[in-house]
Short mmCIF file of N, CA and C in Angstrom, two decimals:
data_model
loop_
_atom_site.label_atom_id
_atom_site.label_comp_id
_atom_site.label_asym_id
_atom_site.label_seq_id
_atom_site.Cartn_x
_atom_site.Cartn_y
_atom_site.Cartn_z
N MET A 1 0.83 -1.19 0.00
CA MET A 1 0.00 0.00 0.00
C MET A 1 0.87 1.26 0.00
N ARG A 2 1.97 1.22 0.75
CA ARG A 2 2.85 2.38 0.82
C ARG A 2 3.42 2.70 -0.57
N PHE A 3 3.82 1.66 -1.32
CA PHE A 3 4.36 1.85 -2.66
C PHE A 3 3.33 2.56 -3.54
N TRP A 4 2.09 2.11 -3.48
CA TRP A 4 1.03 2.73 -4.28
C TRP A 4 0.87 4.20 -3.89
N TRP A 5 0.90 4.48 -2.60
CA TRP A 5 0.77 5.85 -2.11
C TRP A 5 1.90 6.71 -2.66
N GLN A 6 3.11 6.18 -2.65
CA GLN A 6 4.26 6.93 -3.15
C GLN A 6 4.10 7.25 -4.63
N LEU A 7 3.54 6.33 -5.39
CA LEU A 7 3.35 6.56 -6.82
C LEU A 7 2.30 7.63 -7.09
N LEU A 8 1.37 7.79 -6.17
CA LEU A 8 0.31 8.77 -6.36
C LEU A 8 0.70 10.18 -5.90
N MET A 9 1.84 10.31 -5.25
CA MET A 9 2.26 11.61 -4.77
C MET A 9 2.52 12.54 -5.96
N SER A 10 2.30 13.83 -5.75
CA SER A 10 2.44 14.78 -6.85
C SER A 10 3.89 15.12 -7.18
N TYR A 11 4.82 14.89 -6.27
CA TYR A 11 6.22 15.19 -6.55
C TYR A 11 6.89 13.99 -7.21
N GLN A 12 8.03 14.24 -7.86
CA GLN A 12 8.79 13.17 -8.49
C GLN A 12 10.20 13.18 -7.96
N GLU A 13 10.66 12.03 -7.53
CA GLU A 13 12.04 11.90 -7.07
C GLU A 13 13.01 11.99 -8.25
N VAL A 14 12.63 11.38 -9.36
CA VAL A 14 13.45 11.36 -10.56
C VAL A 14 12.55 11.71 -11.73
N SER A 15 12.99 12.65 -12.52
CA SER A 15 12.19 13.03 -13.68
C SER A 15 12.43 12.05 -14.83
N MET A 16 11.51 12.03 -15.77
CA MET A 16 11.70 11.18 -16.94
C MET A 16 12.91 11.64 -17.75
N ASP A 17 13.17 12.94 -17.78
CA ASP A 17 14.37 13.43 -18.48
C ASP A 17 15.64 12.89 -17.83
N GLU A 18 15.66 12.85 -16.49
CA GLU A 18 16.82 12.30 -15.79
C GLU A 18 16.97 10.82 -16.09
N LEU A 19 15.86 10.10 -16.13
CA LEU A 19 15.93 8.68 -16.48
C LEU A 19 16.46 8.50 -17.89
N ARG A 20 15.97 9.28 -18.82
CA ARG A 20 16.42 9.17 -20.21
C ARG A 20 17.92 9.43 -20.34
N ARG A 21 18.44 10.35 -19.52
CA ARG A 21 19.87 10.66 -19.57
C ARG A 21 20.72 9.58 -18.92
N ASN A 22 20.17 8.87 -17.93
CA ASN A 22 20.99 8.00 -17.10
C ASN A 22 20.70 6.51 -17.20
N VAL A 23 19.66 6.14 -17.90
CA VAL A 23 19.29 4.73 -18.00
C VAL A 23 19.31 4.33 -19.47
N GLY A 24 19.85 3.16 -19.73
CA GLY A 24 19.89 2.67 -21.11
C GLY A 24 18.49 2.41 -21.66
N LYS A 25 18.38 2.36 -22.98
CA LYS A 25 17.10 2.20 -23.65
C LYS A 25 16.35 0.94 -23.21
N PRO A 26 16.98 -0.22 -23.10
CA PRO A 26 16.23 -1.41 -22.67
C PRO A 26 15.59 -1.24 -21.28
N LYS A 27 16.33 -0.70 -20.35
CA LYS A 27 15.80 -0.51 -19.00
C LYS A 27 14.76 0.60 -18.96
N LEU A 28 14.97 1.64 -19.74
CA LEU A 28 13.99 2.72 -19.80
C LEU A 28 12.66 2.20 -20.34
N ASP A 29 12.71 1.35 -21.35
CA ASP A 29 11.48 0.75 -21.88
C ASP A 29 10.75 -0.05 -20.81
N VAL A 30 11.50 -0.77 -19.99
CA VAL A 30 10.90 -1.58 -18.92
C VAL A 30 10.28 -0.67 -17.85
N ILE A 31 10.95 0.42 -17.53
CA ILE A 31 10.42 1.38 -16.55
C ILE A 31 9.12 2.00 -17.06
N GLU A 32 9.13 2.40 -18.33
CA GLU A 32 7.91 2.98 -18.91
C GLU A 32 6.77 1.97 -18.95
N ALA A 33 7.09 0.70 -19.21
CA ALA A 33 6.07 -0.35 -19.19
C ALA A 33 5.51 -0.53 -17.79
N LEU A 34 6.36 -0.43 -16.76
CA LEU A 34 5.89 -0.53 -15.38
C LEU A 34 4.94 0.61 -15.06
N ILE A 35 5.30 1.81 -15.43
CA ILE A 35 4.44 2.96 -15.16
C ILE A 35 3.09 2.77 -15.83
N SER A 36 3.10 2.31 -17.06
CA SER A 36 1.86 2.04 -17.78
C SER A 36 1.04 0.96 -17.09
N ALA A 37 1.70 -0.11 -16.64
CA ALA A 37 1.00 -1.20 -15.96
C ALA A 37 0.37 -0.71 -14.65
N ILE A 38 1.09 0.11 -13.92
CA ILE A 38 0.57 0.63 -12.66
C ILE A 38 -0.67 1.47 -12.90
N ARG A 39 -0.68 2.20 -13.98
CA ARG A 39 -1.83 3.03 -14.30
C ARG A 39 -3.01 2.20 -14.81
N SER A 40 -2.76 0.95 -15.18
CA SER A 40 -3.80 0.11 -15.77
C SER A 40 -4.51 -0.75 -14.73
N SER A 41 -3.81 -1.77 -14.21
CA SER A 41 -4.48 -2.71 -13.31
C SER A 41 -3.46 -3.60 -12.60
N HIS A 42 -3.95 -4.31 -11.60
CA HIS A 42 -3.10 -5.27 -10.89
C HIS A 42 -2.67 -6.39 -11.83
N ALA A 43 -3.56 -6.81 -12.71
CA ALA A 43 -3.24 -7.87 -13.67
C ALA A 43 -2.10 -7.44 -14.59
N GLU A 44 -2.11 -6.18 -15.00
CA GLU A 44 -1.04 -5.67 -15.86
C GLU A 44 0.29 -5.62 -15.10
N ILE A 45 0.23 -5.30 -13.82
CA ILE A 45 1.45 -5.30 -13.00
C ILE A 45 2.00 -6.71 -12.90
N ASP A 46 1.12 -7.68 -12.65
CA ASP A 46 1.56 -9.09 -12.57
C ASP A 46 2.18 -9.54 -13.89
N ALA A 47 1.57 -9.14 -15.01
CA ALA A 47 2.11 -9.49 -16.32
C ALA A 47 3.48 -8.84 -16.53
N TRP A 48 3.61 -7.59 -16.08
CA TRP A 48 4.89 -6.88 -16.19
C TRP A 48 5.97 -7.62 -15.41
N ILE A 49 5.63 -8.05 -14.20
CA ILE A 49 6.61 -8.77 -13.36
C ILE A 49 7.07 -10.04 -14.06
N ALA A 50 6.12 -10.81 -14.57
CA ALA A 50 6.46 -12.08 -15.23
C ALA A 50 7.35 -11.83 -16.45
N THR A 51 7.01 -10.85 -17.25
CA THR A 51 7.79 -10.55 -18.45
C THR A 51 9.18 -10.03 -18.08
N THR A 52 9.23 -9.15 -17.12
CA THR A 52 10.49 -8.52 -16.74
C THR A 52 11.46 -9.52 -16.13
N GLN A 53 10.96 -10.47 -15.38
CA GLN A 53 11.85 -11.47 -14.78
C GLN A 53 12.54 -12.31 -15.83
N HIS A 54 11.94 -12.45 -17.00
CA HIS A 54 12.60 -13.19 -18.08
C HIS A 54 13.66 -12.34 -18.75
N VAL A 55 13.40 -11.06 -18.89
CA VAL A 55 14.33 -10.15 -19.56
C VAL A 55 15.48 -9.76 -18.63
N PHE A 56 15.14 -9.44 -17.39
CA PHE A 56 16.12 -9.05 -16.38
C PHE A 56 15.96 -9.97 -15.17
N PRO A 57 16.61 -11.13 -15.18
CA PRO A 57 16.44 -12.07 -14.07
C PRO A 57 16.85 -11.45 -12.73
N VAL A 58 16.19 -11.89 -11.68
CA VAL A 58 16.52 -11.44 -10.33
C VAL A 58 17.91 -11.95 -9.98
N ILE A 59 18.74 -11.06 -9.47
CA ILE A 59 20.10 -11.43 -9.09
C ILE A 59 20.06 -12.03 -7.69
N GLN A 60 20.62 -13.21 -7.56
CA GLN A 60 20.66 -13.88 -6.26
C GLN A 60 21.96 -13.53 -5.57
N ASP A 61 21.86 -13.00 -4.37
CA ASP A 61 23.04 -12.62 -3.59
C ASP A 61 23.46 -13.84 -2.76
N ARG A 62 24.44 -14.57 -3.25
CA ARG A 62 24.87 -15.81 -2.56
C ARG A 62 25.50 -15.50 -1.21
N GLY A 63 26.16 -14.38 -1.09
CA GLY A 63 26.75 -14.01 0.20
C GLY A 63 25.71 -13.76 1.25
N PHE A 64 24.64 -13.06 0.88
CA PHE A 64 23.53 -12.81 1.80
C PHE A 64 22.87 -14.12 2.20
N ARG A 65 22.64 -14.98 1.22
CA ARG A 65 22.02 -16.28 1.50
C ARG A 65 22.89 -17.12 2.44
N ALA A 66 24.20 -17.11 2.21
CA ALA A 66 25.11 -17.87 3.07
C ALA A 66 25.07 -17.34 4.49
N ALA A 67 24.99 -16.02 4.64
CA ALA A 67 24.92 -15.42 5.97
C ALA A 67 23.63 -15.83 6.68
N GLN A 68 22.54 -15.90 5.93
CA GLN A 68 21.27 -16.33 6.52
C GLN A 68 21.35 -17.79 6.96
N ASP A 69 21.98 -18.62 6.14
CA ASP A 69 22.12 -20.05 6.49
C ASP A 69 22.97 -20.23 7.73
N ASN A 70 23.97 -19.38 7.91
CA ASN A 70 24.84 -19.46 9.09
C ASN A 70 24.11 -19.01 10.35
N ASP A 71 23.13 -18.14 10.21
CA ASP A 71 22.38 -17.64 11.37
C ASP A 71 21.38 -18.67 11.87
N SER A 72 21.02 -19.62 11.03
CA SER A 72 20.00 -20.62 11.41
C SER A 72 20.51 -21.63 12.38
#
């Protein structure tokens, strides 16, 4: 809920111009698709997640995981 609230705020932490200057085209396309999905529906967000995980797989932090295993 907090994430949704932050997206609805009138201020912007990063402008689209700043993103265009600092993010490569493939990632910018994914960001724009996320914004569009958020404006559409929960189903569109779920579809975005599924698609994006194939294009940009989640990076697994093996060091963090090892630290968690040692704490158990």
